[in-house]
Tab-separated table of C-alpha atoms and ligand atoms in Angstrom:
chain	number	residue	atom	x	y	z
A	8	UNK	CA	42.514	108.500	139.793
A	9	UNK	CA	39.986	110.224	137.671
A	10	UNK	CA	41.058	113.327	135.774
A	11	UNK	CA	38.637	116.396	136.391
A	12	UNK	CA	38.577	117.614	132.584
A	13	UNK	CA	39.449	115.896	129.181
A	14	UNK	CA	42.601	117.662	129.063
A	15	UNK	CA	43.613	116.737	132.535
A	16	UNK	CA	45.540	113.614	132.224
A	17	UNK	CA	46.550	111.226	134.657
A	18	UNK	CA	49.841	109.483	135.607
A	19	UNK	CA	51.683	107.499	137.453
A	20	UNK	CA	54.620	105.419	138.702
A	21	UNK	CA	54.029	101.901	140.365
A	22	UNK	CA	56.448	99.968	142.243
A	23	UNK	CA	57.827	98.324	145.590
A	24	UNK	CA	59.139	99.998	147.591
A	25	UNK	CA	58.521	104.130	146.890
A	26	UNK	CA	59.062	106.490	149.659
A	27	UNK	CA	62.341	107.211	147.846
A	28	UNK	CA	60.718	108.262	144.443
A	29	UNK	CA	61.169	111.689	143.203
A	30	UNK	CA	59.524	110.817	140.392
A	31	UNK	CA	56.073	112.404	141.402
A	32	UNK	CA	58.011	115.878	141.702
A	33	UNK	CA	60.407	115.312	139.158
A	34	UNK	CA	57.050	114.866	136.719
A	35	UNK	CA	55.022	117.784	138.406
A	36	UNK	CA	57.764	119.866	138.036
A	37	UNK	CA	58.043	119.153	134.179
A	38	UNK	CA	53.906	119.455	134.027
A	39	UNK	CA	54.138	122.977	135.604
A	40	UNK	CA	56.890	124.223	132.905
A	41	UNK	CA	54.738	122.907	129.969
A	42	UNK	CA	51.741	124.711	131.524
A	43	UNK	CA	49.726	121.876	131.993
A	44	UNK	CA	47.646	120.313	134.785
A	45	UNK	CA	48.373	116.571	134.699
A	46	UNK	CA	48.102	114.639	137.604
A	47	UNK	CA	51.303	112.150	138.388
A	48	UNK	CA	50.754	109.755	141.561
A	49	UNK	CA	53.233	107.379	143.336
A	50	UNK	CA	51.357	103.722	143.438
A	51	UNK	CA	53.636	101.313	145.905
A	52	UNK	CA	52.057	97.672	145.112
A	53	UNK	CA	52.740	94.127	146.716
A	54	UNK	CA	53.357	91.576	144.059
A	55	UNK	CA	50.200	89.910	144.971
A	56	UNK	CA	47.999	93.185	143.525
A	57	UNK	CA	50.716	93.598	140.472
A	58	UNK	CA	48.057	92.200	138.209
A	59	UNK	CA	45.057	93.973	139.130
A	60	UNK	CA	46.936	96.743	139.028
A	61	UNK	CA	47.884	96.967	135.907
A	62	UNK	CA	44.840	96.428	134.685
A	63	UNK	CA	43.516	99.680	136.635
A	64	UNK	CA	46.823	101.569	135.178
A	65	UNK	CA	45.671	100.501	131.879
A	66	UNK	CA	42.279	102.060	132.021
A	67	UNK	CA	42.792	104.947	134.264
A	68	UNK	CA	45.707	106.704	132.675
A	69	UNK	CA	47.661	108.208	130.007
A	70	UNK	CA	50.674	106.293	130.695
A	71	UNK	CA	53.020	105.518	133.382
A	72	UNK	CA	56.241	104.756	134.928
A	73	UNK	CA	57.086	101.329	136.197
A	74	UNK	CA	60.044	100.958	138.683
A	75	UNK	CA	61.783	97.696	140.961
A	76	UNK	CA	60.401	95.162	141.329
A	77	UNK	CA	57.955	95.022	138.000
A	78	UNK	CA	60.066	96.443	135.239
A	79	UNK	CA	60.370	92.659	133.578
A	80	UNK	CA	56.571	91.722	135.161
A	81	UNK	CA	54.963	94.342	133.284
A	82	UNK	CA	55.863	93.152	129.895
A	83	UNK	CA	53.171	90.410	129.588
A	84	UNK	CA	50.613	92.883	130.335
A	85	UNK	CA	51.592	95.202	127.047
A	86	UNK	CA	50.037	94.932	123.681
A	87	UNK	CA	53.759	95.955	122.085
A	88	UNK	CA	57.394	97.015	123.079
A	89	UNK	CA	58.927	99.823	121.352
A	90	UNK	CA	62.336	99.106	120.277
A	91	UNK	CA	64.214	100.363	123.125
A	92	UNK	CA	62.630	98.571	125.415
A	93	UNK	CA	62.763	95.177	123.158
A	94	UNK	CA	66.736	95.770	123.534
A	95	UNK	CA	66.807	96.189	127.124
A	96	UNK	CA	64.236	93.701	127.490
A	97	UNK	CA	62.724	95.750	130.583
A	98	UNK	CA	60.109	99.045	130.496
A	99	UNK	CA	60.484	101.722	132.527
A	100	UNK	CA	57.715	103.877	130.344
A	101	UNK	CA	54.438	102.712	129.306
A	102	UNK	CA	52.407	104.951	126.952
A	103	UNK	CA	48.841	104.045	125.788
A	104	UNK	CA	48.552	104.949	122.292
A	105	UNK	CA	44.695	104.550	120.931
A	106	UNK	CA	44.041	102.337	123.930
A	107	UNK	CA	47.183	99.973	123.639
A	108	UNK	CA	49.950	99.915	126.172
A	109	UNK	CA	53.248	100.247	124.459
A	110	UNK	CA	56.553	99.656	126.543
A	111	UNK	CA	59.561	101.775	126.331
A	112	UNK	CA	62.840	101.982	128.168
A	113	UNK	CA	64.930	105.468	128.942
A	114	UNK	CA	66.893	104.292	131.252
A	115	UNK	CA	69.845	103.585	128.954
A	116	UNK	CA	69.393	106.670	127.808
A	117	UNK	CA	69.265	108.338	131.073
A	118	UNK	CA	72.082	106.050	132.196
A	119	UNK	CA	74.349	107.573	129.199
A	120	UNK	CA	73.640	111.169	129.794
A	121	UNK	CA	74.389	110.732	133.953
A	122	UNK	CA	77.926	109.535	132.489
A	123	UNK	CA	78.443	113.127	131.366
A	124	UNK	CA	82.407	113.848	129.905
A	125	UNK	CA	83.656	109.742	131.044
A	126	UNK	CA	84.707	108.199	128.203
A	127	UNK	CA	82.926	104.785	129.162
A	128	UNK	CA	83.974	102.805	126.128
A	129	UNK	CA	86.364	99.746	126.183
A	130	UNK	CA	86.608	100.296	130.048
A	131	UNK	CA	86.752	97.632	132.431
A	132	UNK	CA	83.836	98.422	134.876
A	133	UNK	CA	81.965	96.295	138.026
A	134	UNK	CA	78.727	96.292	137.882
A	135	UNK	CA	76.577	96.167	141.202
A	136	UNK	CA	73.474	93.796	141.183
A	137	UNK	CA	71.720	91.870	138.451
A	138	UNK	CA	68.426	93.744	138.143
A	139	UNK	CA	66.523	95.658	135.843
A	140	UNK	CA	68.976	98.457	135.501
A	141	UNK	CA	71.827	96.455	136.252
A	142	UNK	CA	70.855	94.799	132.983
A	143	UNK	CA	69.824	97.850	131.130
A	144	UNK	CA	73.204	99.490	132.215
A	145	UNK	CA	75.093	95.819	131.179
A	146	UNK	CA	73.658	96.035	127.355
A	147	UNK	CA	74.831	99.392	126.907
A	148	UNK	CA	78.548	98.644	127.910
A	149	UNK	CA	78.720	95.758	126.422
A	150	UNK	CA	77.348	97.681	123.303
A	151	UNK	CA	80.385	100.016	123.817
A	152	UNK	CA	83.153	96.904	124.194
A	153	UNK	CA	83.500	97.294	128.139
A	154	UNK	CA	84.819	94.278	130.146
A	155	UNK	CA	82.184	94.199	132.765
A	156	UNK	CA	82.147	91.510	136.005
A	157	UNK	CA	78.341	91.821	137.519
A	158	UNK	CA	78.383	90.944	140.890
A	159	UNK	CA	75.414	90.224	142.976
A	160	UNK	CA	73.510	88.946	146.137
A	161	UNK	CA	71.892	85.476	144.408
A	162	UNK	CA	74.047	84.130	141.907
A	163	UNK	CA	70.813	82.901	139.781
A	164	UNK	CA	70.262	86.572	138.636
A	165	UNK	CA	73.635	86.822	138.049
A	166	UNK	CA	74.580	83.711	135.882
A	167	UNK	CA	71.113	85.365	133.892
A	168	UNK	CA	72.331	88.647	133.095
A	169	UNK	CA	75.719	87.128	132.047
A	170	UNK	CA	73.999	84.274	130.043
A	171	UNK	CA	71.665	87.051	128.369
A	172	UNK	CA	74.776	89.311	127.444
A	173	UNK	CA	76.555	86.885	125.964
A	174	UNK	CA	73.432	85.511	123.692
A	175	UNK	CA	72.939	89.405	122.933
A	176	UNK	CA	76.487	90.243	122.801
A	177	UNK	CA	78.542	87.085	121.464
A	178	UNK	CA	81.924	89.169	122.265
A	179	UNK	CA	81.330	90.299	125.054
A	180	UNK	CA	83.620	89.362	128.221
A	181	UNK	CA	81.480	89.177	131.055
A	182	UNK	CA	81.840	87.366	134.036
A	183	UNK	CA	79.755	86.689	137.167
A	184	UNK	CA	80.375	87.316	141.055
A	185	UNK	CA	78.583	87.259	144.687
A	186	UNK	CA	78.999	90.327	146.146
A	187	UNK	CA	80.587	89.215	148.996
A	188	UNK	CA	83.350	87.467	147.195
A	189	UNK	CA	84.090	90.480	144.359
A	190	UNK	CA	87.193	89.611	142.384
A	191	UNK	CA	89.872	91.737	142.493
A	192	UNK	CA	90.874	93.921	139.649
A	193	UNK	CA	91.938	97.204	138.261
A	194	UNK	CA	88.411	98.097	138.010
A	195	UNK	CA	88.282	101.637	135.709
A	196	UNK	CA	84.400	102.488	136.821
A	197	UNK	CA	82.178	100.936	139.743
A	198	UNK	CA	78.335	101.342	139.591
A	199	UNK	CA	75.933	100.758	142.041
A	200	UNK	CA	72.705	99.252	140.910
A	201	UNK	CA	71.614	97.550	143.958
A	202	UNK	CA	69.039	99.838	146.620
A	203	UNK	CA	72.085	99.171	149.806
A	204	UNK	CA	72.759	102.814	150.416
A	205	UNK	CA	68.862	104.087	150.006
A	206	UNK	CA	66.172	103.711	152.441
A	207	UNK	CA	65.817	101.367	155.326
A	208	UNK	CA	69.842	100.513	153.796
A	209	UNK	CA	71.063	103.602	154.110
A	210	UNK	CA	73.653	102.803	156.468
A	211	UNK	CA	74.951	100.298	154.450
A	212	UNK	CA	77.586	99.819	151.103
A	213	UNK	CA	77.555	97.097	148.571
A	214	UNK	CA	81.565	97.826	148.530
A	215	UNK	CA	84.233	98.472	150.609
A	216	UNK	CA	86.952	101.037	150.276
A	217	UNK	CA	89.953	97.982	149.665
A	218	UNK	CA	88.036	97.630	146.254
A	219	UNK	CA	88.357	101.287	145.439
A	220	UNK	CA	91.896	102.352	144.990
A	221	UNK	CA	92.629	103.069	141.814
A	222	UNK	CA	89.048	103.556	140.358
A	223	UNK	CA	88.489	106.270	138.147
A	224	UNK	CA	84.802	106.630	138.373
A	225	UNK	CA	81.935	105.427	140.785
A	226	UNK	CA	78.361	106.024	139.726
A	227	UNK	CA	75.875	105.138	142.232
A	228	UNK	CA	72.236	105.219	140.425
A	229	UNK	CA	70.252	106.218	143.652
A	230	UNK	CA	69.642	109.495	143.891
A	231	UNK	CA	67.733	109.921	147.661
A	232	UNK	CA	70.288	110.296	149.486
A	233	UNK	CA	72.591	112.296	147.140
A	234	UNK	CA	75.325	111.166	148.761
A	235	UNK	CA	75.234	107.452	149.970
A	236	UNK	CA	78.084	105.529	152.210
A	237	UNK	CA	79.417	103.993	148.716
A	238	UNK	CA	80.000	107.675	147.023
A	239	UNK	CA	81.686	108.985	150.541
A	240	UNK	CA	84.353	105.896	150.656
A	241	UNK	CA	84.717	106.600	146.699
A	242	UNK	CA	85.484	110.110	147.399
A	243	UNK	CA	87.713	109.844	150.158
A	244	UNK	CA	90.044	107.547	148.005
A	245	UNK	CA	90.114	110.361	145.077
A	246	UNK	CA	87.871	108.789	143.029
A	247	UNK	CA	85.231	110.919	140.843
A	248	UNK	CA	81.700	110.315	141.915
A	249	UNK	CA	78.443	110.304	140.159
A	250	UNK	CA	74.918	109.780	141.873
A	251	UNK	CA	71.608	108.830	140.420
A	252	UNK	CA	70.193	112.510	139.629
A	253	UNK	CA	70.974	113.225	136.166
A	254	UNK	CA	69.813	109.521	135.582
A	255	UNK	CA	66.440	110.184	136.981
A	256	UNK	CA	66.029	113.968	135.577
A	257	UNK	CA	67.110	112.162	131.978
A	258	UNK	CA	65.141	109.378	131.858
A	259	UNK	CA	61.813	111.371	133.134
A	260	UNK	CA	62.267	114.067	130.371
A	261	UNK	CA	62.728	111.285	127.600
A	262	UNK	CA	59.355	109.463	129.368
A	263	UNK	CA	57.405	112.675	129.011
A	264	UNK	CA	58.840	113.074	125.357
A	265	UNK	CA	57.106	109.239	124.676
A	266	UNK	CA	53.960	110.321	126.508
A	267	UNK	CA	53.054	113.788	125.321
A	268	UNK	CA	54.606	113.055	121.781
A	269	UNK	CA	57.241	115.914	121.726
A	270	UNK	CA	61.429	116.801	121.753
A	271	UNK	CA	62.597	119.064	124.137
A	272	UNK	CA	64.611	121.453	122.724
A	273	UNK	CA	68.084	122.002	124.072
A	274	UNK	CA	67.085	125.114	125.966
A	275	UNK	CA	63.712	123.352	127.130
A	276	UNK	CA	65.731	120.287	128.543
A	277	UNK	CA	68.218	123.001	130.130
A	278	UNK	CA	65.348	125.147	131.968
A	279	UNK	CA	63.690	122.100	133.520
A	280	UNK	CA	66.642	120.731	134.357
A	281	UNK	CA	67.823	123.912	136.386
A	282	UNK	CA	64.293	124.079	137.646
A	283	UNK	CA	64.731	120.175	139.446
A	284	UNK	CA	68.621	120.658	140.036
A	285	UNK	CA	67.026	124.089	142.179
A	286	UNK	CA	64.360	121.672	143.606
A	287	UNK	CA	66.777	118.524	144.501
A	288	UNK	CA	67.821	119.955	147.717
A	289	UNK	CA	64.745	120.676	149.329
A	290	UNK	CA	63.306	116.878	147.914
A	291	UNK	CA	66.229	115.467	149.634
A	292	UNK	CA	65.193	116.922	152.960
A	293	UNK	CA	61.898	116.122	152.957
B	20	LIG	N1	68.659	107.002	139.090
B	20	LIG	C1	67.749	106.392	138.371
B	20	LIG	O1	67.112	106.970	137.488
B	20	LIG	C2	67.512	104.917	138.599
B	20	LIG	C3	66.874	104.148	137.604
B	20	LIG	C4	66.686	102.792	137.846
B	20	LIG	C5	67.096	102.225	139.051
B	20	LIG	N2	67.697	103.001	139.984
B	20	LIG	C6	68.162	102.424	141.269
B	20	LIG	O2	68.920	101.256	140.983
B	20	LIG	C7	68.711	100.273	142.000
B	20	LIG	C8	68.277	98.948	141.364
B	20	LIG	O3	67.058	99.121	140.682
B	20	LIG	P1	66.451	97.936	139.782
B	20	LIG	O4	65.351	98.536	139.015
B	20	LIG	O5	67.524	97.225	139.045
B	20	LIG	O6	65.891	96.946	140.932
B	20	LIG	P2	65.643	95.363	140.860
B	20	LIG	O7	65.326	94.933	139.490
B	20	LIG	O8	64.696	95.046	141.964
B	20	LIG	O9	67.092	94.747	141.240
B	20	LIG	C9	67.628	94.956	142.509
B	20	LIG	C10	69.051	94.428	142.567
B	20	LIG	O10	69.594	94.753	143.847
B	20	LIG	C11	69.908	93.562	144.553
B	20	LIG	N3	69.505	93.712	145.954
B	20	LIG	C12	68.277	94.021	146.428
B	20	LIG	N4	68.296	94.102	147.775
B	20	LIG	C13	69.565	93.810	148.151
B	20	LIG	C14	70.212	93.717	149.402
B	20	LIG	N5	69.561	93.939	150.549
B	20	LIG	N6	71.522	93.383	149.424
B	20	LIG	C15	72.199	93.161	148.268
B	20	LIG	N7	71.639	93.237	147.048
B	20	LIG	C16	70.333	93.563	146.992
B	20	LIG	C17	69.131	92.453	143.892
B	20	LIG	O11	69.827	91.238	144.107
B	20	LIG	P3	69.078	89.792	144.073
B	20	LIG	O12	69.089	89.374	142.636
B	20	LIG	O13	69.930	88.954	144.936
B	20	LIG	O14	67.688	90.011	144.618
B	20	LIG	C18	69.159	92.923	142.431
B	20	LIG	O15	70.388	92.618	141.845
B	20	LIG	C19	67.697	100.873	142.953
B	20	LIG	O16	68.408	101.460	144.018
B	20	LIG	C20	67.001	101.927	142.126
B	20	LIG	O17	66.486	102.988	142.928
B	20	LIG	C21	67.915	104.336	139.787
């Protein structure tokens, strides 16, 4: 992880598991349109070496990204949070800035610009897990007055997320759920922010298709396969379906923003997103 000049920088994304990530290509892909040689490596690390990792993260690069499982864990390794990542309480970004590590968060961000043309606000949507992006995605639509039931696997993350929501948001109506016991209800948008449709889970759906009728909207944040068992029910019962690409592509262009200090302009953000919507295809098969 050493860079071969000064201006060669190094990067990175750590997390458990990885062999999902695009985030290494995604990245590259971004580096090779601003004509620059930075480096941008996949670490997968057991919670055990989450610690010493950081520390080498710290010294040996210009900033990274942090994904599931250490997007809370990382905090107390950070000299400062930006503001965005204060309000989601969770980093995605890390930037070192005169040898400090300051935390940000773009997954709202990238979560909001996925949504596209739905008008989200005031909507009564299920949200799928109690994680890191389940709670990103919760502060955000509770920011815009949705109803929102999260429903999960343990109900300890769940009663969190709908403890923290209702400190942050005193308004808000949010209730909890297991996921195998999800309320019925005329549900306007579904999202997926649990990993059952990715990986070793492929085969699997947090939701079945009796839930469904009636939605307007499901929005499944994994993006590897493009098309996972939840978005094929949801589009076989007319609903409109939105997978975890635009997230990704979003929240990587506002995370290379933070680190090299720079906006994309409007036809910058369009070109690299063509470039990576060109490239998706071939990731996904490989
Ligand atoms: N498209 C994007 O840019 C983007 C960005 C962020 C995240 N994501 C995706 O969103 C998903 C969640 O990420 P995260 O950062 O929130 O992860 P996280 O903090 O580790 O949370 C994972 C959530 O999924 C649940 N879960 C894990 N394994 C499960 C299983 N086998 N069955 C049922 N529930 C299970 C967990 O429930 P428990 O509380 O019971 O453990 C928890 O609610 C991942 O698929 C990730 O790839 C996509």
């Amino acid at each position: 992880m050493v860079a071969e000049n000064l201006s060669q920088q190094v990067y990175a994304v750590v997390g458990d598991p990885l062999g999902h990530t695009f985030s290494p290509r995604l990245h590259r892909a971004v580096f090779d349109y601003l004509g620059l040689s930075h480096i941008y490596i996949a670490w997968e690390v057991k919670k055990a070496e989450f610690k010493a990792a950081a520390a080498q993260l710290a010294r040996n690069t210009a900033g990274f990204n942090v994904t599931a499982p250490y997007k809370e864990e990382i905090i107390e390794y950070l000299d400062d949070l930006d503001l965005s990542a204060e309000i989601y309480e969770a980093v995605n970004t890390v930037k070192k800035e005169k040898g400090r590590l300051i935390g940000y968060n773009t997954d709202g961000s990238g979560f909001l610009q996925g949504l596209g043309a739905y008008e989200i606000e005031g909507k009564n949507v299920l949200i799928l897990g109690a994680g890191g992006a389940a709670q990103t995605i919760a502060y955000e639509l509770a920011h815009r007055g949705c109803r929102l039931t999260i429903a999960n696997r343990s109900d300890e993350r769940a009663s969190r997320l709908v403890f923290r929501l209702k400190r942050k948001f005193p308004a808000v109506q949010a209730r909890k759920a297991r996921l195998n016991k999800i309320p019925t209800d005329n549900y306007h948008c579904v999202i997926n922010a649990t990993p059952l449709g990715m990986g070793k889970l492929s085969g699997e759906t947090p939701l079945h298709s009796q839930h469904l009728s009636g939605v307007e909207l499901v929005y499944d944040l994994i993006y590897n396969p493009g098309e996972t068992k939840l978005l094929k029910l949801a589009e076989a019962v007319g609903c409109r379906t939105i997978n975890g690409f635009q997230m990704l592509a979003w929240q990587g262009l506002k995370a290379q923003e933070i680190w090299l200090n720079r906006t994309f302009s409007q036809q910058e953000a369009a070109d690299i997103l063509e470039i990576i919507e060109r490239k998706k295809e071939a990731w996904q098969k490989s």
